[in-house]
Coordinates of C-alpha atoms in Angstrom, one line a residue:
M1 CA 166.5 80.3 108.6
G2 CA 164.4 82.8 109.7
G3 CA 162.6 84.7 112.2
S4 CA 159.2 83.7 110.9
H5 CA 159.9 80.7 109.9
F6 CA 161.0 79.8 113.8
R7 CA 157.4 81.2 114.6
L8 CA 155.6 79.2 112.5
D9 CA 157.3 75.4 111.3
A10 CA 157.4 75.7 116.2
A11 CA 153.6 76.9 116.4
K12 CA 153.2 73.7 113.7
A13 CA 155.4 71.4 115.6
R14 CA 153.0 72.4 118.5
R15 CA 149.5 72.0 117.2
K16 CA 151.2 68.3 116.1
V17 CA 152.4 68.1 120.2
E18 CA 148.6 68.0 120.8
R19 CA 147.2 65.9 119.1
I20 CA 150.2 63.9 119.9
Q21 CA 148.4 64.4 124.1
Q22 CA 145.4 62.6 122.9
F23 CA 147.7 60.1 123.2
L24 CA 150.6 59.1 125.2
P25 CA 151.1 60.7 128.7
K26 CA 154.0 63.1 129.4
G27 CA 157.0 60.8 130.0
S28 CA 157.1 58.7 126.5
T29 CA 158.8 57.9 124.5
I30 CA 158.4 59.4 120.9
L31 CA 161.3 59.0 117.9
D32 CA 160.2 61.5 115.0
V33 CA 161.6 60.0 111.7
G34 CA 162.0 63.1 108.7
C35 CA 162.5 65.6 111.9
G36 CA 163.9 67.2 110.0
P37 CA 165.4 70.4 112.2
G38 CA 163.5 69.5 115.7
F39 CA 160.7 71.9 115.3
F40 CA 158.8 69.1 116.8
V41 CA 161.4 67.4 119.1
A42 CA 161.6 70.5 120.8
E43 CA 158.3 71.0 121.0
S44 CA 157.1 67.2 122.0
R45 CA 160.6 68.1 125.2
K46 CA 159.7 71.0 126.2
E47 CA 155.8 68.7 127.3
G48 CA 157.7 66.7 128.6
F49 CA 158.3 63.4 126.3
I50 CA 161.7 62.2 126.1
V51 CA 161.8 62.1 122.0
M52 CA 164.3 61.2 120.2
G53 CA 164.3 62.0 115.6
C54 CA 166.2 61.2 113.0
D55 CA 166.3 62.8 109.3
I56 CA 168.4 61.9 106.5
A57 CA 168.9 65.3 105.3
Q58 CA 172.3 66.3 108.0
V59 CA 171.5 69.8 107.2
A60 CA 168.7 69.6 109.7
A61 CA 170.9 68.1 111.8
E62 CA 173.2 70.6 111.6
Y63 CA 170.2 73.6 112.6
A64 CA 168.7 70.6 114.8
K65 CA 172.2 71.2 116.7
R66 CA 172.5 75.7 115.9
E67 CA 169.5 77.0 116.7
L68 CA 167.4 74.3 118.7
H69 CA 170.4 72.6 120.8
I70 CA 168.9 68.6 119.6
E71 CA 171.2 66.0 118.5
I72 CA 169.6 64.2 115.6
Q73 CA 170.8 60.5 114.3
T74 CA 170.6 61.7 110.7
G75 CA 171.1 58.4 107.7
A76 CA 167.7 56.2 105.6
F77 CA 165.8 54.7 109.0
T78 CA 165.7 51.9 107.9
K79 CA 170.2 51.8 108.6
I80 CA 170.6 53.2 111.7
S81 CA 170.1 50.8 114.2
F82 CA 167.5 52.1 118.2
K83 CA 166.4 49.0 120.1
E84 CA 163.6 47.5 119.5
Q85 CA 160.4 48.0 121.7
F86 CA 161.9 50.5 123.4
F87 CA 159.0 53.5 122.0
D88 CA 155.7 54.5 123.2
A89 CA 155.3 56.0 120.2
V90 CA 156.8 56.9 116.2
T91 CA 155.9 59.9 113.9
M92 CA 156.7 60.2 109.7
F93 CA 155.3 63.5 109.7
S94 CA 155.9 64.5 106.4
C95 CA 157.7 61.6 105.5
L96 CA 156.8 58.1 104.0
E97 CA 155.2 59.2 100.9
H98 CA 158.6 59.9 100.0
T99 CA 160.7 56.6 100.9
L100 CA 161.8 54.3 98.8
S101 CA 159.7 51.0 100.9
P102 CA 156.5 53.2 102.5
E103 CA 157.0 48.9 103.6
D104 CA 160.3 48.6 105.0
N105 CA 160.2 52.3 107.0
L106 CA 156.2 51.5 109.4
E107 CA 158.1 47.1 109.5
K108 CA 160.8 49.2 111.5
A109 CA 158.6 51.2 113.1
R110 CA 156.5 48.3 114.2
K111 CA 159.3 46.5 115.6
L112 CA 160.2 49.7 116.8
L113 CA 156.4 50.4 118.8
R114 CA 156.5 47.9 122.4
P115 CA 153.0 46.5 122.3
K116 CA 150.6 48.2 121.5
G117 CA 152.3 51.6 120.9
L118 CA 151.6 54.7 118.1
L119 CA 152.4 55.0 114.8
A120 CA 151.3 59.1 114.8
L121 CA 151.8 59.6 110.5
S122 CA 150.4 62.8 108.1
I123 CA 150.4 62.0 104.0
P124 CA 149.2 65.1 101.6
N125 CA 145.8 63.2 100.5
A126 CA 145.2 62.2 97.0
W127 CA 141.8 62.4 97.3
G128 CA 141.3 65.1 98.6
I129 CA 139.4 68.6 96.7
G130 CA 143.0 70.4 97.1
R131 CA 144.3 68.4 94.4
Y132 CA 140.6 68.2 91.3
I133 CA 140.7 72.5 92.6
K134 CA 145.4 72.0 90.9
G135 CA 145.4 69.3 89.1
Y136 CA 149.1 69.5 89.3
H137 CA 149.8 71.8 90.9
W138 CA 148.9 70.5 93.6
R139 CA 151.5 70.9 96.3
G140 CA 151.7 66.7 96.6
F141 CA 153.3 66.2 93.1
S142 CA 156.7 67.4 94.1
F143 CA 158.1 65.2 92.5
P144 CA 161.0 63.9 92.5
E145 CA 160.9 64.5 96.2
H146 CA 156.5 62.2 96.6
L147 CA 157.1 58.9 95.2
H148 CA 154.1 57.7 96.5
F149 CA 150.4 59.0 97.1
W150 CA 147.3 58.3 99.1
G151 CA 144.0 59.1 100.0
K152 CA 142.3 58.0 103.4
Q153 CA 141.3 54.2 102.0
E154 CA 144.2 52.7 100.0
M155 CA 146.2 54.0 103.7
V156 CA 144.0 52.3 105.9
A157 CA 145.1 49.1 103.8
L158 CA 148.9 49.9 104.0
L159 CA 148.6 50.6 107.1
Q160 CA 146.3 47.3 108.5
N161 CA 149.2 45.3 105.6
N162 CA 152.3 46.0 108.2
G163 CA 150.5 45.6 111.9
F164 CA 148.3 48.7 112.2
T165 CA 145.4 48.6 114.1
N166 CA 142.4 51.1 115.1
I167 CA 143.0 53.4 112.9
Q168 CA 142.3 57.4 113.2
T169 CA 141.6 60.2 111.2
P170 CA 140.8 63.7 113.8
F171 CA 138.7 64.4 111.3
K172 CA 136.9 61.2 110.4
D173 CA 135.4 61.4 106.5
N174 CA 135.5 64.8 106.4
N175 CA 139.2 64.2 105.4
F176 CA 137.9 64.6 101.4
F177 CA 138.6 68.8 101.6
R178 CA 142.8 68.6 103.3
D179 CA 145.3 68.3 102.0
T180 CA 147.2 66.7 105.0
I181 CA 146.1 63.9 106.3
Y182 CA 147.4 62.9 109.8
Y183 CA 146.4 59.0 110.7
Y184 CA 146.8 57.8 114.7
A185 CA 147.4 54.1 114.1
W186 CA 148.1 50.5 117.3
K187 CA 150.2 47.4 116.7
I188 CA 148.7 45.3 116.7

């Protein structure tokens, strides 16, 4: 990964951290699921959060260790052991659409969260303008990596059906113009 990619990924991670800071005080515990090479983990730690990461890709863990000096756990999130009700937040940025069972992943996240813990996630917006303009070339149709597609109503229902409430998106109803939607929801 070159220097320009490193700076771009670090900048994206910083923006995600800024969003999380709206909801959590410094010192909060966070698990970043699907953390990739660990940029969000690294940037969150700089801001005073206690953060762990996990990813299915061994190459991501090797990069995180070599370049960012971060240890991340590897394997399927639903199979990795973490202490229940330990985390103040679980993040799943650009992750849930890759999973075989989103419901199993949300159930695991809910079990790991403390009461009223925060779930923060992002997904490609299947009902946004980008999909209509680009058709089958839309980045959300990334086969075979993306296994699921949701619009806002479908995602809200999925989160509610899996024990989350007070679901928010930062841009309210203007998500039609966004290729990615961020969701913030709290454990019931």
